[in-house]
Short mmCIF file of C-alpha atoms in Angstrom, two decimals:
data_model
loop_
_atom_site.label_atom_id
_atom_site.label_comp_id
_atom_site.label_asym_id
_atom_site.label_seq_id
_atom_site.Cartn_x
_atom_site.Cartn_y
_atom_site.Cartn_z
CA MET A 1 17.03 21.00 -86.05
CA ALA A 2 17.32 23.49 -88.87
CA SER A 3 19.46 26.10 -90.52
CA VAL A 4 18.38 29.72 -90.57
CA ARG A 5 19.17 32.36 -93.24
CA PHE A 6 18.51 36.11 -93.16
CA GLN A 7 18.82 37.55 -96.63
CA GLY A 8 19.02 41.34 -97.10
CA ILE A 9 16.93 42.13 -94.02
CA SER A 10 16.17 45.78 -93.17
CA LYS A 11 13.70 47.01 -90.62
CA ILE A 12 12.69 50.68 -90.43
CA TYR A 13 10.08 51.86 -87.86
CA GLN A 14 7.95 54.96 -88.05
CA LYS A 15 9.77 58.24 -88.18
CA ASP A 16 12.61 56.64 -90.09
CA ILE A 17 14.03 54.76 -87.09
CA LEU A 18 16.55 52.24 -88.39
CA ALA A 19 16.53 49.00 -86.46
CA LEU A 20 18.37 46.75 -88.95
CA ALA A 21 20.18 47.41 -92.15
CA LYS A 22 21.56 45.06 -94.87
CA PHE A 23 21.43 42.10 -92.46
CA ASP A 24 22.79 38.91 -94.02
CA LEU A 25 23.41 35.93 -91.80
CA GLU A 26 23.43 32.18 -91.98
CA VAL A 27 22.99 30.13 -88.85
CA ARG A 28 24.17 26.56 -89.23
CA ASP A 29 22.05 23.56 -88.33
CA GLY A 30 22.62 22.76 -84.69
CA GLU A 31 24.66 25.88 -83.97
CA PHE A 32 24.46 27.96 -80.81
CA LEU A 33 24.81 31.52 -82.18
CA VAL A 34 24.79 34.62 -80.00
CA LEU A 35 23.71 38.15 -81.02
CA VAL A 36 25.35 40.72 -78.84
CA GLY A 37 25.51 44.53 -78.72
CA PRO A 38 24.37 47.53 -76.74
CA SER A 39 20.71 48.45 -76.27
CA GLY A 40 19.04 49.53 -79.53
CA CYS A 41 21.55 47.72 -81.77
CA GLY A 42 18.83 45.53 -83.41
CA LYS A 43 19.46 42.15 -81.75
CA SER A 44 15.92 41.63 -80.35
CA THR A 45 14.37 42.97 -83.60
CA THR A 46 16.31 40.17 -85.44
CA LEU A 47 14.75 37.53 -83.14
CA ARG A 48 11.27 38.98 -83.55
CA ILE A 49 11.60 39.03 -87.33
CA LEU A 50 12.64 35.39 -87.32
CA ALA A 51 9.82 34.51 -84.92
CA GLY A 52 7.24 36.33 -87.09
CA LEU A 53 6.38 38.91 -84.45
CA GLU A 54 7.79 41.72 -86.65
CA GLU A 55 7.71 42.08 -90.48
CA PRO A 56 10.89 43.14 -92.19
CA THR A 57 10.76 46.26 -94.25
CA MET A 58 12.98 44.49 -96.85
CA GLY A 59 14.42 41.11 -97.23
CA GLU A 60 13.51 37.52 -96.62
CA VAL A 61 13.91 34.87 -93.85
CA PHE A 62 14.53 31.15 -94.53
CA ILE A 63 14.31 28.14 -92.15
CA ASP A 64 16.19 25.41 -94.01
CA ASP A 65 15.15 26.10 -97.65
CA ARG A 66 11.65 27.28 -96.68
CA ASN A 67 10.87 30.94 -97.09
CA VAL A 68 8.97 31.90 -93.85
CA THR A 69 8.89 35.70 -94.38
CA ASP A 70 5.08 35.74 -94.79
CA ILE A 71 4.24 32.68 -92.72
CA ASN A 72 2.38 33.02 -89.42
CA PRO A 73 4.41 32.66 -86.19
CA GLN A 74 2.65 29.46 -85.07
CA ASP A 75 3.52 27.81 -88.41
CA ARG A 76 7.28 28.46 -88.20
CA ASP A 77 8.23 25.65 -85.85
CA ILE A 78 10.02 28.09 -83.52
CA ALA A 79 10.04 28.30 -79.68
CA MET A 80 10.94 31.54 -77.92
CA VAL A 81 12.16 32.08 -74.33
CA PHE A 82 11.69 35.61 -73.03
CA GLN A 83 13.35 37.69 -70.37
CA ASN A 84 10.23 37.82 -68.23
CA TYR A 85 9.50 34.09 -68.40
CA ALA A 86 5.86 34.73 -69.78
CA LEU A 87 4.36 31.91 -67.69
CA TYR A 88 0.62 31.66 -67.04
CA PRO A 89 0.29 32.50 -63.31
CA HIS A 90 -2.90 30.59 -62.79
CA MET A 91 -1.60 27.31 -64.27
CA THR A 92 0.62 24.75 -62.68
CA VAL A 93 4.15 24.04 -64.02
CA TYR A 94 2.81 20.89 -65.72
CA ASP A 95 -0.05 22.80 -67.42
CA ASN A 96 2.26 25.68 -68.55
CA MET A 97 4.50 23.15 -70.21
CA ALA A 98 1.64 21.19 -71.68
CA PHE A 99 -0.37 24.16 -73.01
CA SER A 100 1.10 24.38 -76.50
CA LEU A 101 0.83 20.62 -76.93
CA LYS A 102 -2.79 20.73 -75.98
CA MET A 103 -3.36 23.48 -78.56
CA ARG A 104 -1.89 21.15 -81.17
CA ARG A 105 -4.26 18.45 -80.01
CA MET A 106 -1.56 16.05 -79.20
CA PRO A 107 -2.77 12.82 -77.46
CA ALA A 108 -2.86 13.12 -73.68
CA ASP A 109 -0.47 10.15 -73.06
CA LYS A 110 2.12 11.75 -75.45
CA ILE A 111 1.78 15.14 -73.76
CA ASP A 112 2.33 13.49 -70.39
CA GLN A 113 5.41 11.70 -71.70
CA ASN A 114 6.91 14.86 -73.30
CA VAL A 115 6.32 17.00 -70.21
CA LYS A 116 7.73 14.52 -67.72
CA GLU A 117 10.78 13.72 -69.95
CA THR A 118 11.55 17.45 -70.37
CA ALA A 119 11.05 18.08 -66.63
CA GLU A 120 13.52 15.34 -65.87
CA ILE A 121 16.10 16.94 -68.23
CA LEU A 122 15.73 20.27 -66.48
CA GLY A 123 15.53 18.92 -62.90
CA ILE A 124 11.99 20.34 -62.25
CA SER A 125 10.09 17.09 -61.88
CA ASP A 126 9.27 17.93 -58.19
CA TYR A 127 7.70 21.27 -59.18
CA LEU A 128 5.19 20.12 -61.71
CA GLN A 129 2.13 20.74 -59.56
CA ARG A 130 3.32 24.15 -58.23
CA LYS A 131 2.21 27.54 -59.55
CA PRO A 132 4.83 29.98 -60.89
CA ARG A 133 4.51 32.23 -57.81
CA GLU A 134 5.80 29.37 -55.65
CA LEU A 135 9.03 29.13 -57.64
CA SER A 136 12.29 31.01 -57.44
CA GLY A 137 13.60 32.97 -60.44
CA GLY A 138 15.86 30.15 -61.60
CA GLN A 139 13.08 27.58 -61.33
CA ARG A 140 10.71 29.85 -63.34
CA GLN A 141 13.39 30.13 -66.03
CA ARG A 142 13.69 26.34 -66.16
CA VAL A 143 9.99 26.11 -66.69
CA ALA A 144 10.12 28.67 -69.46
CA LEU A 145 12.85 26.57 -71.07
CA GLY A 146 10.80 23.43 -70.53
CA ARG A 147 7.77 24.96 -72.22
CA ALA A 148 10.04 25.57 -75.26
CA ILE A 149 11.76 22.24 -75.27
CA VAL A 150 8.62 20.13 -74.89
CA ARG A 151 7.51 21.16 -78.37
CA HIS A 152 10.79 19.87 -80.02
CA PRO A 153 10.93 22.96 -82.29
CA ALA A 154 13.25 23.36 -85.26
CA VAL A 155 14.83 26.57 -83.76
CA PHE A 156 15.10 27.86 -80.20
CA LEU A 157 15.16 31.65 -79.69
CA PHE A 158 16.36 33.17 -76.40
CA ASP A 159 15.69 36.94 -75.75
CA GLU A 160 17.94 37.94 -72.78
CA PRO A 161 16.54 35.03 -70.72
CA LEU A 162 19.02 35.44 -67.82
CA SER A 163 18.93 39.21 -67.22
CA ASN A 164 16.49 38.95 -64.25
CA LEU A 165 18.62 36.45 -62.28
CA ASP A 166 21.26 37.23 -59.76
CA ALA A 167 24.93 36.96 -60.72
CA LYS A 168 25.56 33.49 -59.25
CA LEU A 169 22.40 32.03 -60.72
CA ARG A 170 23.25 33.52 -64.18
CA VAL A 171 26.55 31.56 -64.16
CA GLN A 172 24.72 28.38 -63.22
CA MET A 173 22.07 28.87 -65.85
CA ARG A 174 24.75 29.57 -68.51
CA ASN A 175 26.31 26.26 -67.70
CA GLU A 176 22.96 24.48 -67.87
CA LEU A 177 22.13 26.10 -71.24
CA SER A 178 25.42 24.91 -72.67
CA GLN A 179 24.78 21.41 -71.41
CA LEU A 180 21.22 21.58 -72.78
CA HIS A 181 22.45 22.47 -76.28
CA THR A 182 24.88 19.54 -76.17
CA LYS A 183 22.05 17.23 -75.23
CA LEU A 184 19.42 18.51 -77.72
CA GLU A 185 21.87 19.31 -80.60
CA SER A 186 19.33 21.96 -81.57
CA THR A 187 19.78 25.26 -83.41
CA MET A 188 19.77 28.02 -80.85
CA ILE A 189 19.92 31.83 -81.38
CA TYR A 190 20.59 33.76 -78.24
CA VAL A 191 20.31 37.55 -77.67
CA THR A 192 22.20 39.38 -74.88
CA HIS A 193 23.82 42.65 -74.11
CA ASP A 194 26.22 40.91 -71.69
CA GLN A 195 29.48 40.16 -73.51
CA ALA A 196 30.44 37.62 -70.83
CA GLU A 197 27.31 35.60 -71.69
CA ALA A 198 28.10 35.87 -75.36
CA MET A 199 31.72 34.68 -74.93
CA THR A 200 30.83 31.72 -72.77
CA LEU A 201 27.77 30.45 -74.69
CA GLY A 202 28.29 31.18 -78.42
CA GLU A 203 29.94 28.91 -80.91
CA ARG A 204 29.94 32.02 -83.05
CA ILE A 205 29.05 35.62 -82.01
CA VAL A 206 27.43 38.31 -84.12
CA VAL A 207 28.36 41.83 -82.84
CA LEU A 208 25.74 44.49 -83.71
CA LYS A 209 25.85 48.27 -83.53
CA ASP A 210 23.10 50.63 -84.68
CA GLY A 211 21.47 47.91 -86.82
CA TYR A 212 24.59 46.90 -88.67
CA ILE A 213 26.72 43.78 -88.22
CA GLN A 214 30.13 44.69 -87.08
CA GLN A 215 31.75 41.24 -87.03
CA ILE A 216 30.83 37.50 -87.05
CA ALA A 217 33.40 35.22 -85.50
CA THR A 218 34.23 32.66 -82.84
CA PRO A 219 34.64 34.14 -79.26
CA LEU A 220 38.44 33.76 -79.33
CA ASP A 221 38.75 35.33 -82.78
CA LEU A 222 36.57 38.26 -81.78
CA TYR A 223 38.78 38.87 -78.78
CA ASP A 224 42.15 38.43 -80.49
CA ASN A 225 41.35 39.85 -83.89
CA PRO A 226 38.55 42.45 -83.70
CA ASP A 227 37.64 44.00 -87.06
CA ASN A 228 37.18 47.46 -85.65
CA SER A 229 37.64 49.51 -82.54
CA PHE A 230 33.94 49.13 -81.56
CA VAL A 231 34.24 45.36 -81.33
CA ALA A 232 37.64 45.70 -79.64
CA GLY A 233 36.12 48.00 -76.95
CA PHE A 234 32.86 46.04 -76.49
CA ILE A 235 34.35 42.56 -76.11
CA GLY A 236 36.44 42.20 -72.95
CA SER A 237 36.14 43.39 -69.41
CA PRO A 238 37.66 45.82 -68.57
CA SER A 239 37.55 47.00 -72.17
CA MET A 240 40.56 47.57 -74.42
CA ASN A 241 42.65 50.69 -73.62
CA PHE A 242 42.87 53.26 -76.48
CA LEU A 243 45.36 56.04 -77.27
CA ASN A 244 45.38 58.48 -80.22
CA ILE A 245 48.94 58.19 -81.61
CA GLU A 246 51.02 59.24 -84.54
CA LEU A 247 53.00 56.61 -86.42
CA GLU A 248 56.39 57.64 -87.84
CA ASN A 249 58.78 55.14 -89.36
CA GLY A 250 57.15 52.33 -87.37
CA ALA A 251 57.46 54.16 -84.05
CA ILE A 252 54.47 55.18 -81.91
CA HIS A 253 54.37 58.78 -80.81
CA ALA A 254 51.90 59.55 -77.99
CA GLY A 255 52.69 63.06 -76.74
CA ASP A 256 56.15 62.95 -75.38
CA ILE A 257 56.25 59.19 -75.34
CA VAL A 258 57.90 57.20 -78.21
CA LEU A 259 57.52 53.45 -78.45
CA GLU A 260 59.24 51.19 -80.92
CA ASN A 261 57.26 48.21 -82.42
CA ALA A 262 58.81 46.24 -85.18
CA SER A 263 55.44 44.84 -86.21
CA TYR A 264 54.31 48.31 -87.29
CA ALA A 265 57.11 48.67 -89.84
CA GLY A 266 55.69 49.24 -93.28
CA ILE A 267 52.53 50.83 -92.17
CA PRO A 268 52.12 54.30 -93.66
CA ASP A 269 52.91 57.27 -91.38
CA GLY A 270 49.93 59.10 -89.98
CA GLU A 271 47.39 59.29 -87.17
CA TYR A 272 46.03 56.11 -85.70
CA LEU A 273 44.15 54.70 -82.72
CA PHE A 274 46.39 52.45 -80.65
CA GLY A 275 44.68 49.65 -78.52
CA ILE A 276 45.96 47.24 -75.87
CA ARG A 277 44.10 45.06 -73.51
CA PRO A 278 44.48 45.41 -69.70
CA GLU A 279 46.12 41.96 -69.35
CA ASP A 280 48.89 43.04 -71.69
CA ILE A 281 49.97 45.82 -69.31
CA HIS A 282 52.43 44.67 -66.71
CA PRO A 283 53.90 46.33 -63.53
CA SER A 284 57.35 47.54 -64.05
CA GLU A 285 59.33 49.52 -61.48
CA GLY A 286 61.55 52.12 -62.98
CA SER A 287 59.74 52.05 -66.33
CA ARG A 288 59.52 55.28 -68.31
CA LEU A 289 55.82 54.54 -68.64
CA SER A 290 53.68 55.40 -65.64
CA GLY A 291 50.24 56.64 -64.68
CA GLY A 292 48.51 58.06 -61.65
CA ILE A 293 46.41 55.46 -59.92
CA GLU A 294 42.75 56.46 -59.58
CA VAL A 295 40.86 53.27 -58.58
CA VAL A 296 41.95 49.77 -57.58
CA GLU A 297 39.43 46.98 -57.76
CA THR A 298 40.55 44.05 -55.53
CA LEU A 299 38.85 40.86 -56.75
CA GLY A 300 40.74 38.26 -54.80
CA ASN A 301 42.24 36.46 -57.72
CA GLU A 302 43.37 39.66 -59.44
CA ASN A 303 43.61 43.43 -59.11
CA ILE A 304 42.24 45.82 -61.74
CA ILE A 305 44.23 49.02 -61.62
CA TYR A 306 42.68 52.13 -63.23
CA MET A 307 45.10 55.00 -63.85
CA LYS A 308 45.44 58.18 -65.87
CA PHE A 309 47.96 57.78 -68.61
CA ASN A 310 48.68 60.39 -71.30
CA GLY A 311 45.35 62.07 -70.58
CA LYS A 312 43.29 58.85 -70.88
CA GLN A 313 42.05 56.30 -68.40
CA PHE A 314 44.06 53.04 -68.71
CA ALA A 315 43.23 49.80 -67.02
CA ALA A 316 45.76 47.07 -66.05
CA ARG A 317 44.85 43.54 -65.02
CA CYS A 318 47.38 42.36 -62.47
CA GLY A 319 47.97 39.54 -60.12
CA PRO A 320 46.66 39.67 -56.54
CA LYS A 321 50.09 40.34 -55.03
CA VAL A 322 50.58 43.56 -57.03
CA LYS A 323 50.22 46.40 -54.55
CA ALA A 324 48.65 49.62 -55.78
CA VAL A 325 47.19 52.52 -53.86
CA PRO A 326 45.04 55.38 -55.31
CA GLY A 327 47.01 58.56 -55.59
CA GLU A 328 50.34 56.77 -56.10
CA THR A 329 52.20 56.29 -59.39
CA PHE A 330 52.05 52.91 -61.24
CA GLY A 331 55.02 52.10 -63.49
CA PHE A 332 54.29 49.58 -66.28
CA SER A 333 55.38 48.07 -69.59
CA MET A 334 53.21 47.07 -72.52
CA ASP A 335 53.29 43.93 -74.54
CA LEU A 336 53.37 45.75 -77.87
CA GLY A 337 53.34 42.48 -79.75
CA ARG A 338 49.71 42.05 -78.68
CA SER A 339 48.64 45.55 -79.36
CA HIS A 340 46.27 46.69 -82.12
CA LEU A 341 46.36 49.54 -84.57
CA PHE A 342 43.16 51.07 -85.94
CA SER A 343 42.63 53.72 -88.48
CA ILE A 344 41.01 56.97 -87.24
CA ASP A 345 37.60 55.73 -88.48
CA GLY A 346 38.06 52.54 -86.41
CA ILE A 347 39.18 49.88 -89.00
CA ASN A 348 41.72 47.30 -87.66
CA MET A 349 44.97 47.59 -89.63
CA LYS A 350 45.49 43.87 -88.85
CA VAL A 351 48.87 44.57 -87.34
CA ASN A 352 49.64 41.81 -84.70
CA ALA A 353 53.04 40.56 -83.89
CA THR A 354 53.58 36.93 -84.49
#
């Protein structure tokens, strides 16, 4: 186990392509930390810099108190699990898992013990003499995990390891990764573009956009108290609904619609971005708020209703008994106490009813 610290990291590729900027982050010893964001935000670059596969343009990287910025990858005591498994196709599962230990000239009996103990943890003991081509995607991913675990590294790095698996298997592997972290009590840094993975796996989440950190927080805090409109829109599915509004004496003006919200009292009048999550929109017959239904997603346990409201698409998360038909009108109310107010440039005004 080890702590990790990124200090003033920037990475600029040729042609002035900015991958990371002013990146400062401390990962606690034994923490499961997730880096999340859209493609090109810098999350994989962060992992590669920590692993020594990329050199930072500026800044330093520490594992515990050891500066590893200029240390070779093999000397950093890090294990990395990739999206494509990166298994040797001509080797058995046993030999894939034992390979790095053999390169370290570990005694054969110790290698055998480590491999078999790790295989038992991952439930792949019956596959040790198979080749990767004889395994399913989930089994291959377990082998890739085993090859990392068997080394007992200080830090585990995961670069979108579940993206090649089907939806059901991804959920299963997420559970197994959480259990694995509990068993090993190791420091794990996990990269994904899937916010559901981030929310279910991370003890803390780092949200990135265009190479800059947008927010670092626990999953629940990210969801309930986003620092800006990007985080608010990225975390949550369906994403937060937004409206351009004018605030006047604490009242929300959206076109011809005026909504009163006591929690906005004292906020200066002006133009803002109003945000509310789909689960905070409730069906209400006879309400003065209504939208034209465009799409209804019936998911069994809930219905997601997409409608046009005040010129914008709005989503409402409703119970399975709520009836909605495309082309009809959906009357609704909003739980304004759970709404958010952002400045025009996206900063949360920290206005939440208590």
